[in-house]
Tab-separated table of C-alpha atoms in Angstrom:
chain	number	residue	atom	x	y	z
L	111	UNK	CA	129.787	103.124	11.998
L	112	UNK	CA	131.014	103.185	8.483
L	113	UNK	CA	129.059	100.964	5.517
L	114	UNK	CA	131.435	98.103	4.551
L	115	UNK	CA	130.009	98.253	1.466
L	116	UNK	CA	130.822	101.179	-1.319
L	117	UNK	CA	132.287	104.381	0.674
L	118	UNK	CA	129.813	107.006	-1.148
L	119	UNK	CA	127.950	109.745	0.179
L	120	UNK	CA	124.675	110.119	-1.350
L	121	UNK	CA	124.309	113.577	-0.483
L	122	UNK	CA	127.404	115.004	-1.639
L	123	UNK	CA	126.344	112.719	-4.959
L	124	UNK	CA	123.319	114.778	-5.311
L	125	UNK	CA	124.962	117.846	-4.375
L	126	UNK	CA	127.011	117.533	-7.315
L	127	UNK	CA	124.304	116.327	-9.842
L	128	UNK	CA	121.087	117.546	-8.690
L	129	UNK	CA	118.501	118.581	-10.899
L	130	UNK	CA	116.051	120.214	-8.347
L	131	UNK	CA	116.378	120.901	-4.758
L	132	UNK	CA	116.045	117.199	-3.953
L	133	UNK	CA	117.764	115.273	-7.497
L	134	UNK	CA	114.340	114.952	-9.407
L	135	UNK	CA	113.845	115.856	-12.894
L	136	UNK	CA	111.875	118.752	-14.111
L	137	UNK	CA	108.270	117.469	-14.658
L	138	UNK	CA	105.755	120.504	-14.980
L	139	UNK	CA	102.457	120.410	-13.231
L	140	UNK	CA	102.730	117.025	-11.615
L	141	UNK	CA	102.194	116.101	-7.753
L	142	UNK	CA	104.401	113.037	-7.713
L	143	UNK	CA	107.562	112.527	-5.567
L	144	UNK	CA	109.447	112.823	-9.052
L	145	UNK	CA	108.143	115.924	-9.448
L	146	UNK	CA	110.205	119.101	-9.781
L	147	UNK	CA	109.688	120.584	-5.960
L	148	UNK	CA	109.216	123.816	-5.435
L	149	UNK	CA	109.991	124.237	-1.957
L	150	UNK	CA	113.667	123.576	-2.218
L	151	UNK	CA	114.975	122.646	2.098
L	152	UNK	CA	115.181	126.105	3.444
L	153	UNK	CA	119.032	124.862	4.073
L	154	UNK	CA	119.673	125.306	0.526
L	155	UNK	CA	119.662	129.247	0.839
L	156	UNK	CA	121.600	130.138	4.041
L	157	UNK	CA	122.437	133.815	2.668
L	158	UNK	CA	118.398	134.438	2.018
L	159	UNK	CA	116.357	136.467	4.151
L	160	UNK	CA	115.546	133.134	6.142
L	161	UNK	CA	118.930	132.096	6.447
L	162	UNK	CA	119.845	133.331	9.823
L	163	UNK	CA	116.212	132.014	11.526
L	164	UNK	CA	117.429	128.674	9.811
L	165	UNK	CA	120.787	128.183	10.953
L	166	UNK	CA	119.812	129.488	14.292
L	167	UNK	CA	117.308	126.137	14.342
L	168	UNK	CA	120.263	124.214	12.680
L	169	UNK	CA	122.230	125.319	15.803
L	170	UNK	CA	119.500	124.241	18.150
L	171	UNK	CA	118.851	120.789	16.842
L	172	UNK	CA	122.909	120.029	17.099
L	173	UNK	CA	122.930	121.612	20.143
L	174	UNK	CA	119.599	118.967	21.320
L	175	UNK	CA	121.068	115.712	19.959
L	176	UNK	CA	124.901	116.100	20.934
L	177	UNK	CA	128.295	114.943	18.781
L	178	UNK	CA	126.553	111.828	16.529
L	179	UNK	CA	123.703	111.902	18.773
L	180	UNK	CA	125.378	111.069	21.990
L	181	UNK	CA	122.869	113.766	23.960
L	182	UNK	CA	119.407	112.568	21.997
L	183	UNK	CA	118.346	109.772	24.870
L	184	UNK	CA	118.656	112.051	27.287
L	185	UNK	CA	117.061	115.146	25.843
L	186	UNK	CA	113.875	113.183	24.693
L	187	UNK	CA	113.660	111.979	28.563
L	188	UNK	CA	114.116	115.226	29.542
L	189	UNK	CA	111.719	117.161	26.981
L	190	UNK	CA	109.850	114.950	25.508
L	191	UNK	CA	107.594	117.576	24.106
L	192	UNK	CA	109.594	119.705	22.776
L	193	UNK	CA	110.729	117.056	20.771
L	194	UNK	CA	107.738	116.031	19.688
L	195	UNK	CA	106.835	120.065	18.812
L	196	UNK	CA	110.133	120.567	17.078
L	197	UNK	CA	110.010	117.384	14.356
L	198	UNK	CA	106.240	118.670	13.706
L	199	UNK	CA	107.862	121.644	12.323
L	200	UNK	CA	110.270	119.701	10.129
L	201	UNK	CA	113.831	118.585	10.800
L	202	UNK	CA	116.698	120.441	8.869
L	203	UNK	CA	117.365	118.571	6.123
L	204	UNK	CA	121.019	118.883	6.710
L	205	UNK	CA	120.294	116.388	10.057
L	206	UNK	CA	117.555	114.545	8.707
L	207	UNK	CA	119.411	111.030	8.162
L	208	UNK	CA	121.205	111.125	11.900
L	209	UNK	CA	117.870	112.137	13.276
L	210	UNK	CA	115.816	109.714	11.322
L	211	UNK	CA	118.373	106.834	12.927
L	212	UNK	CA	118.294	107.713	16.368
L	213	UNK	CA	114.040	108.570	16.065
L	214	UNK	CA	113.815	104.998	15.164
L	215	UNK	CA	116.068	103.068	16.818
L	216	UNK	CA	117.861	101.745	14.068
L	217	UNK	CA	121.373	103.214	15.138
L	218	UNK	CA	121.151	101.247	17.893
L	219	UNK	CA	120.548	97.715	15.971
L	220	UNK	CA	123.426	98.907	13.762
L	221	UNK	CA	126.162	99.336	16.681
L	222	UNK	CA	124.761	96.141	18.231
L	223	UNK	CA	125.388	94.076	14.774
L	224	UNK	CA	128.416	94.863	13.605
L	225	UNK	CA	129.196	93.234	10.332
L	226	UNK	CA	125.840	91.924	9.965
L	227	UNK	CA	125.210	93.752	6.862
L	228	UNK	CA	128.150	92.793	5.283
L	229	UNK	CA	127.693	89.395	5.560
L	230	UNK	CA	123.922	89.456	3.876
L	231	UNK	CA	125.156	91.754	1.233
L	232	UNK	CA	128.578	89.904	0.248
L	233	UNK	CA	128.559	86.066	1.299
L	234	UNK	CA	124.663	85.268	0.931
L	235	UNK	CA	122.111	84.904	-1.740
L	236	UNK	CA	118.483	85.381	-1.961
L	237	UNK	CA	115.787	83.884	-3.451
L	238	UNK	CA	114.131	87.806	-4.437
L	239	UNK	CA	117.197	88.915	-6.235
L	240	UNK	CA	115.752	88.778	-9.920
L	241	UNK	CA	112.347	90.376	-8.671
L	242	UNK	CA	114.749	93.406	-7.036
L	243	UNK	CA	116.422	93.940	-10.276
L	244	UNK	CA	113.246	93.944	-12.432
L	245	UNK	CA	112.082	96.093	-9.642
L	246	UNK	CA	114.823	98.898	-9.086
L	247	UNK	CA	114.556	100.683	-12.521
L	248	UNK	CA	110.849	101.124	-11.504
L	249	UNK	CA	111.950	103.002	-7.756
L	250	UNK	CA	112.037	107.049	-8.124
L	251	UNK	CA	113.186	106.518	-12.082
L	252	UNK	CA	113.645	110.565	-12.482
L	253	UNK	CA	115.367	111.081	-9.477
L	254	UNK	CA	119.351	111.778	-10.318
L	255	UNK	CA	121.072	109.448	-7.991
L	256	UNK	CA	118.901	106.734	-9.604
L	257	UNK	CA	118.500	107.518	-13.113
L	258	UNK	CA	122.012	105.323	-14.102
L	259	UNK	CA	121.937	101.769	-14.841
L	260	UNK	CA	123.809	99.991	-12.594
L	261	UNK	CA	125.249	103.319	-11.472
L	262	UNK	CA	125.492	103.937	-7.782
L	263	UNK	CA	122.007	104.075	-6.501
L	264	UNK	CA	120.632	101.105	-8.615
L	265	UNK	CA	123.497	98.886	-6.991
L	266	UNK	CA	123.253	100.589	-3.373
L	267	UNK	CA	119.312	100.452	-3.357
L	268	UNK	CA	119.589	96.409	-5.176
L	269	UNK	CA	122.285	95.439	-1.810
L	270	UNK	CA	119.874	96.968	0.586
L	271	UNK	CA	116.798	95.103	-0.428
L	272	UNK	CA	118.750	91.740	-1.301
L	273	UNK	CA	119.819	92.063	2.540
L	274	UNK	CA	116.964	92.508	3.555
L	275	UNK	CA	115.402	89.816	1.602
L	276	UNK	CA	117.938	87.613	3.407
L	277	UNK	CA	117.476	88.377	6.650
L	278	UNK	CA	114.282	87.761	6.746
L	279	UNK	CA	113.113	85.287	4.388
L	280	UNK	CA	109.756	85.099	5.836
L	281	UNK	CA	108.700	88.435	3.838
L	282	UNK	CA	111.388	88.334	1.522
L	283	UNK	CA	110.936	91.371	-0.934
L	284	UNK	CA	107.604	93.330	-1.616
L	285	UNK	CA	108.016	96.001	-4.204
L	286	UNK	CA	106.717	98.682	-2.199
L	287	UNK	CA	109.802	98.123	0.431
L	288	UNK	CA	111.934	99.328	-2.784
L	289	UNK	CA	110.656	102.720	-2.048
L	290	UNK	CA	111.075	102.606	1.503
L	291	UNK	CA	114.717	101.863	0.649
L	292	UNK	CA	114.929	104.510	-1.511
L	293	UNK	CA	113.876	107.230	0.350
L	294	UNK	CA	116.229	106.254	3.173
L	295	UNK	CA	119.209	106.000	0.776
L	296	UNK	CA	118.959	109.745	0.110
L	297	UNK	CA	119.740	111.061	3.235
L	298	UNK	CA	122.183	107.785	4.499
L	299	UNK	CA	124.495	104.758	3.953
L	300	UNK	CA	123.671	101.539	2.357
L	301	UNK	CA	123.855	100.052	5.693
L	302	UNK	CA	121.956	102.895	8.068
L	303	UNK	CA	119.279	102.223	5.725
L	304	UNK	CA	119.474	98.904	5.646
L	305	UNK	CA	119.035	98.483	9.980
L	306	UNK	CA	116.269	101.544	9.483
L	307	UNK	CA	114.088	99.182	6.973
L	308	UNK	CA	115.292	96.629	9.889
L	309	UNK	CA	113.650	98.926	12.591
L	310	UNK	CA	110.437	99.821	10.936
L	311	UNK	CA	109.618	96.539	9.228
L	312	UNK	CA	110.561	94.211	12.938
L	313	UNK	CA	109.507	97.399	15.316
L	314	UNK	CA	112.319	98.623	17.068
L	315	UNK	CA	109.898	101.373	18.633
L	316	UNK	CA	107.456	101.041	16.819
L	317	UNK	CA	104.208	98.457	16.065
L	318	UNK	CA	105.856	96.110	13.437
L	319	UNK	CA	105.184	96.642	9.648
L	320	UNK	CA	106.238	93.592	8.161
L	321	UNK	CA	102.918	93.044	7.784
L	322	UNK	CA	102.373	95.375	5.230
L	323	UNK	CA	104.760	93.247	2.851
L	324	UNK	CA	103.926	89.535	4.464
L	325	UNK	CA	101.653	86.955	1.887
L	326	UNK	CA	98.370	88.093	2.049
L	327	UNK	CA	99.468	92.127	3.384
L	328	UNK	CA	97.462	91.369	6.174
L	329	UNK	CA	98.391	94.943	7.961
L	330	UNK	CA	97.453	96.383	4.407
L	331	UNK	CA	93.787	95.021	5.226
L	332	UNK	CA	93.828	95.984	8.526
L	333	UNK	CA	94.999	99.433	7.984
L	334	UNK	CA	92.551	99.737	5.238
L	335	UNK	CA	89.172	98.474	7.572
L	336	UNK	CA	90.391	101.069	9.919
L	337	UNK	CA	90.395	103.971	7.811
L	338	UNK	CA	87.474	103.214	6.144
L	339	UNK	CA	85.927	103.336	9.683
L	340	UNK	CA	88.126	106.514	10.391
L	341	UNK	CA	86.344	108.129	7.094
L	342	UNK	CA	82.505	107.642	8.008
L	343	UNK	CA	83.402	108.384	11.587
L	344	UNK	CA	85.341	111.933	10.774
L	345	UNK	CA	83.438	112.615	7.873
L	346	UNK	CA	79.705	111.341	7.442
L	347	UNK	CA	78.717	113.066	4.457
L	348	UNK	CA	81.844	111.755	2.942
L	349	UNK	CA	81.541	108.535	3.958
L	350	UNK	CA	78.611	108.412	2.743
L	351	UNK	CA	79.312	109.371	-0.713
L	352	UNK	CA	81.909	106.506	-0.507
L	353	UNK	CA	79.574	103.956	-0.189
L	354	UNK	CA	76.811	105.293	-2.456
L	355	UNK	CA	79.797	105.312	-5.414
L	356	UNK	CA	80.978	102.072	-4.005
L	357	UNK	CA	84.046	103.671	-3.503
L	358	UNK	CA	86.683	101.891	-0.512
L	359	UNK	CA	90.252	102.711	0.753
L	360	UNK	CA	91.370	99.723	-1.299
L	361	UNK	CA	91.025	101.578	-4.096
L	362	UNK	CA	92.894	104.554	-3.374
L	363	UNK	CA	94.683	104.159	-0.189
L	364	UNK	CA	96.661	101.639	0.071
L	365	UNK	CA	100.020	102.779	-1.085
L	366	UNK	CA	99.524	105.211	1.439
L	367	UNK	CA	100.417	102.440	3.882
L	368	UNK	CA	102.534	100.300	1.821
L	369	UNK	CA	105.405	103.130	0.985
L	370	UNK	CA	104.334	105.771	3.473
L	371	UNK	CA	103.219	108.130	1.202
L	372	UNK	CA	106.813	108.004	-0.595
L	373	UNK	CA	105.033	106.669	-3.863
L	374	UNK	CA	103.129	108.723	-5.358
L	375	UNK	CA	103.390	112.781	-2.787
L	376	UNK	CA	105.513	115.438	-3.441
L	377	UNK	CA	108.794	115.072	-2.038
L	378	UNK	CA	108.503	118.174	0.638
L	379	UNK	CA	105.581	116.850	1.874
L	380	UNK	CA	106.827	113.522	1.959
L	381	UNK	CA	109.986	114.376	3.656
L	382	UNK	CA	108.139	115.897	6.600
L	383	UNK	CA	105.308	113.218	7.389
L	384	UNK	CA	108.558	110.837	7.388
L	385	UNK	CA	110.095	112.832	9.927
L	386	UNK	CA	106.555	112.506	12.218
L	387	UNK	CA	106.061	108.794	11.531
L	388	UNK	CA	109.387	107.935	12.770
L	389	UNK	CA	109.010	109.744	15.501
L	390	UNK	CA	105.107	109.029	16.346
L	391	UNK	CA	104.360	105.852	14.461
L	392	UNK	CA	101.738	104.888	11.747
L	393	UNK	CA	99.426	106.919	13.214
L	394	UNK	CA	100.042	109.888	11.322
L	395	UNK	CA	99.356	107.915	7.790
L	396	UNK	CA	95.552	107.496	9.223
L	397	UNK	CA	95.688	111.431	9.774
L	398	UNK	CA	97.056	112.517	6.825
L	399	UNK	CA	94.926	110.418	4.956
L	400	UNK	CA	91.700	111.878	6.917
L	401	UNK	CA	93.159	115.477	6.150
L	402	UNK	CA	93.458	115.248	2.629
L	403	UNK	CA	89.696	114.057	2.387
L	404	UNK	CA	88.913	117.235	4.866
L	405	UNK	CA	90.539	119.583	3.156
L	406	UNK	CA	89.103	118.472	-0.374
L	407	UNK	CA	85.963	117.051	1.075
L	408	UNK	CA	83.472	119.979	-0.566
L	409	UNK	CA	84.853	119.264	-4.261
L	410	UNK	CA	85.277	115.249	-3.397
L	411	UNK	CA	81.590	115.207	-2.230
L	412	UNK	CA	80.188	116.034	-5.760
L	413	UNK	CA	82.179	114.007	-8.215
L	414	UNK	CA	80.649	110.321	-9.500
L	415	UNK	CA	82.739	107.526	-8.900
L	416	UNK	CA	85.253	107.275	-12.049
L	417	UNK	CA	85.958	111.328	-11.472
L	418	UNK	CA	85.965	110.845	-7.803
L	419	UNK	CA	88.849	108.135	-7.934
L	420	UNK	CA	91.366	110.205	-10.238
L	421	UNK	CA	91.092	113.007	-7.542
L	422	UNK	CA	91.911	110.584	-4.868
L	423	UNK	CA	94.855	109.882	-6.802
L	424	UNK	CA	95.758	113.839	-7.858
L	425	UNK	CA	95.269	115.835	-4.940
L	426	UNK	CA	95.772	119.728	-5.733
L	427	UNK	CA	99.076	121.198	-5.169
L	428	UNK	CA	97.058	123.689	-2.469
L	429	UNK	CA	96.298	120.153	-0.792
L	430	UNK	CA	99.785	119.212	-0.721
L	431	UNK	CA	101.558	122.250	0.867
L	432	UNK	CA	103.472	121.293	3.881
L	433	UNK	CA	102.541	124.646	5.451
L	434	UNK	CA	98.784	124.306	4.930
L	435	UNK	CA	98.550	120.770	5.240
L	436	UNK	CA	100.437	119.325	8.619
L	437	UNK	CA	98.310	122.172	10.881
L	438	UNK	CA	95.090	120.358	9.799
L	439	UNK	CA	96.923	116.531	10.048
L	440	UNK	CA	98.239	117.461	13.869
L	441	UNK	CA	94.357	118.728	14.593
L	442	UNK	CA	93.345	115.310	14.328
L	443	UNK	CA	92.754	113.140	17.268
L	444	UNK	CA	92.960	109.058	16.214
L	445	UNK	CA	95.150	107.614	18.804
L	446	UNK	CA	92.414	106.368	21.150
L	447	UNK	CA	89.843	105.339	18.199
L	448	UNK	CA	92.769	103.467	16.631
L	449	UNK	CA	93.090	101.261	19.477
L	450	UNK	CA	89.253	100.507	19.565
L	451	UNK	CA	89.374	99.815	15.934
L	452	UNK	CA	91.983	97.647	16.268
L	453	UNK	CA	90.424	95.410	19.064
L	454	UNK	CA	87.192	95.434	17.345
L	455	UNK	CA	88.982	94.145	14.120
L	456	UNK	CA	90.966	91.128	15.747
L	457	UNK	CA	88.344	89.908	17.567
L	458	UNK	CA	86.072	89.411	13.578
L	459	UNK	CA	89.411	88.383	12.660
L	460	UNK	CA	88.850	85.229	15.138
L	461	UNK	CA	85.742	84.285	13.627
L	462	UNK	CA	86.336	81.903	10.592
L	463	UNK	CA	85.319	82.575	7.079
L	464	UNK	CA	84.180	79.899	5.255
L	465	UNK	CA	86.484	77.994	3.101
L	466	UNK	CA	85.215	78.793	-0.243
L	467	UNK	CA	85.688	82.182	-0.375
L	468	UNK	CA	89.104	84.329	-0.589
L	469	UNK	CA	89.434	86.107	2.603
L	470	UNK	CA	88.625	90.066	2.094
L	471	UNK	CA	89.059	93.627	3.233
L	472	UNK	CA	86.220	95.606	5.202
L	473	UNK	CA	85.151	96.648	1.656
L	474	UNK	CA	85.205	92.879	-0.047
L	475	UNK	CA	87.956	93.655	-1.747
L	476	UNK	CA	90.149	90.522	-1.884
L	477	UNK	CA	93.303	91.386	-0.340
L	478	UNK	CA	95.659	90.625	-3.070
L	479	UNK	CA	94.765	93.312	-4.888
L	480	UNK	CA	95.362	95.396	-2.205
L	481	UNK	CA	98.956	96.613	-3.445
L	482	UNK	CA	97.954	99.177	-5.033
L	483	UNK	CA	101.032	100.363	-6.799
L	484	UNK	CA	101.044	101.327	-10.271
């Protein structure tokens, strides 16, 4: 189904503008998502020494998920883990937004609300709007296809939020959903991404994640207890460290959570834990999270606390290789302690704090100023 909003593709927009193999501008030695990646898609070179291994997997994934996806139901019932094994290893880039849709479940809410999204965008009004303007200047500023004011991304990333904002008032807008937004904008229409925010924030198959961005980010402070449990569990002598430099996930962790690790990682990396958590759920934000502190734990382990919280926050490029990365995240098992955690936490959650003091994380942080985001 077509957007009824602005007929553009982004992708043949960045085609014609981009800057680096994914539209960001040249910034030297820096792990951020605007960074300049150097592991362009490996659908970029189809006449390189990789290109026939590539299009041959191209050819499989059409051949798995049918004309616009009309085979993908079946297939997943069919081979479930081959599915599963396949979007480990990264889902051509060329499919990524059709695959992303039917992974979450948002192409379905999309065919069943037709005209839905025109109707937020174009007839209603929201109470967020000046907060999403302030905001969208701030969302991937050195990527091309939002660099222009008011040029095509700033207006199709403002419409998706304001819709959202309007269809559900309860959250409304959060910041951190602008970069949700704007991640799915790259590789879709305004109003696929619109029903995929839809999808992952109201959990179409999926736990919910609106409570990431309700008052209070009372997932945020969930998530964050969890982790911290995750950390002294996985990793002791790490843990350990942690508390000795009074050093907790609020501090460094949650944008992890809040933008799915779209903030702040480089863009390859980025592109494939997207491609898991869509498929697998949140669960893979706990692992790559543990991961990173595995694979950095011998230099983490020896820095004081102000050192120790700038590496948290600039993990080594080695650290952030796809390739070396993922085989480490998909070692770790957190499925089943996630589920104890979880039952453990809501049943503290039922005991009342007193009145006088701001409710707080595992850490005693309180939670609003559990953003994060810079």
């Amino acid at each position: 189904m077509k957007s009824t909003t602005a007929e553009v593709d982004p992708g043949s927009y960045l085609l014609s503008r981009t800057v680096d193999g994914f539209g960001f501008a040249k910034q030297e030695q820096s792990n951020s998502t605007e960074a300049l990646s150097k592991n362009r898609p490996v659908d970029d070179h189809p006449n390189d020494r990789h290109g026939s291994q590539e299009q041959k997997r191209i050819r499989k994934w059409r051949k798995m998920i049918g004309v616009g996806g009309s085979d993908w139901k079946h297939y997943v019932r069919r081979k479930p883990h081959v599915v599963k094994r396949r979007i480990r290893k990264g889902i051509p880039d060329c499919l990524r937004g059709l695959i992303w849709q039917l992974i979450s479940g948002s192409r379905d809410l999309l065919l069943m609300n037709p005209g839905v999204y025109e109707q937020l965008v174009i007839y209603e009004t929201s109470a967020s709007e000046l907060e999403i303007i302030r905001d969208i200047s701030r969302t991937f500023p050195s990527h091309v296809f939002y660099q222009q004011r008011h040029g095509l991304g700033q207006r199709s990333l403002y419409n998706v939020l304001k819709a959202y904002s309007v269809y559900d008032r309860d959250v409304g807008y959060v910041q951190g959903m602008g970069f949700l937004a704007g991640l799915l904008l790259l590789y879709m229409s305004e109003e696929d991404a619109f029903w995929l925010l839809v999808a992952l924030l109201k959990g179409a198959i999926h736990a919910p994640m609106e409570g990431l961005y309700q008052a209070g980010l009372p997932l945020v402070q969930e998530y964050l207890c969890q982790f911290e449990q995750l950390v002294k569990e996985y990793l002791p002598m790490l843990g350990e460290h942690f508390t000795q430099e009074m050093v907790n996930p609020s501090m460094y962790a949650s944008q992890w959570f809040i933008t799915v690790f779209s903030y702040s990682f480089p863009f390859p990396l980025a592109l494939r834990i997207w491609d898991v958590f869509l498929y697998e759920g949140v669960k893979v934000v706990f692992q790559v999270g543990l991961a990173l502190l595995r694979f950095c734990h011998d230099d983490l382990i020896k820095l004081p606390f102000e050192k120790l919280l700038h590496a948290l926050k600039n993990f080594p490029a080695e650290a952030m290789n796809p390739d070396k990365l993922l085989p480490l995240v998909f070692s770790i098992k957190v499925s089943k302690r996630l589920e104890e955690f979880k039952r453990e936490y809501e049943k503290r959650k039922e005991r009342p704090l007193p009145h006088s003091l701001p409710p707080l994380s595992s850490s005693g942080i309180p939670i609003h100023n559990l953003a994060g985001l810079e």
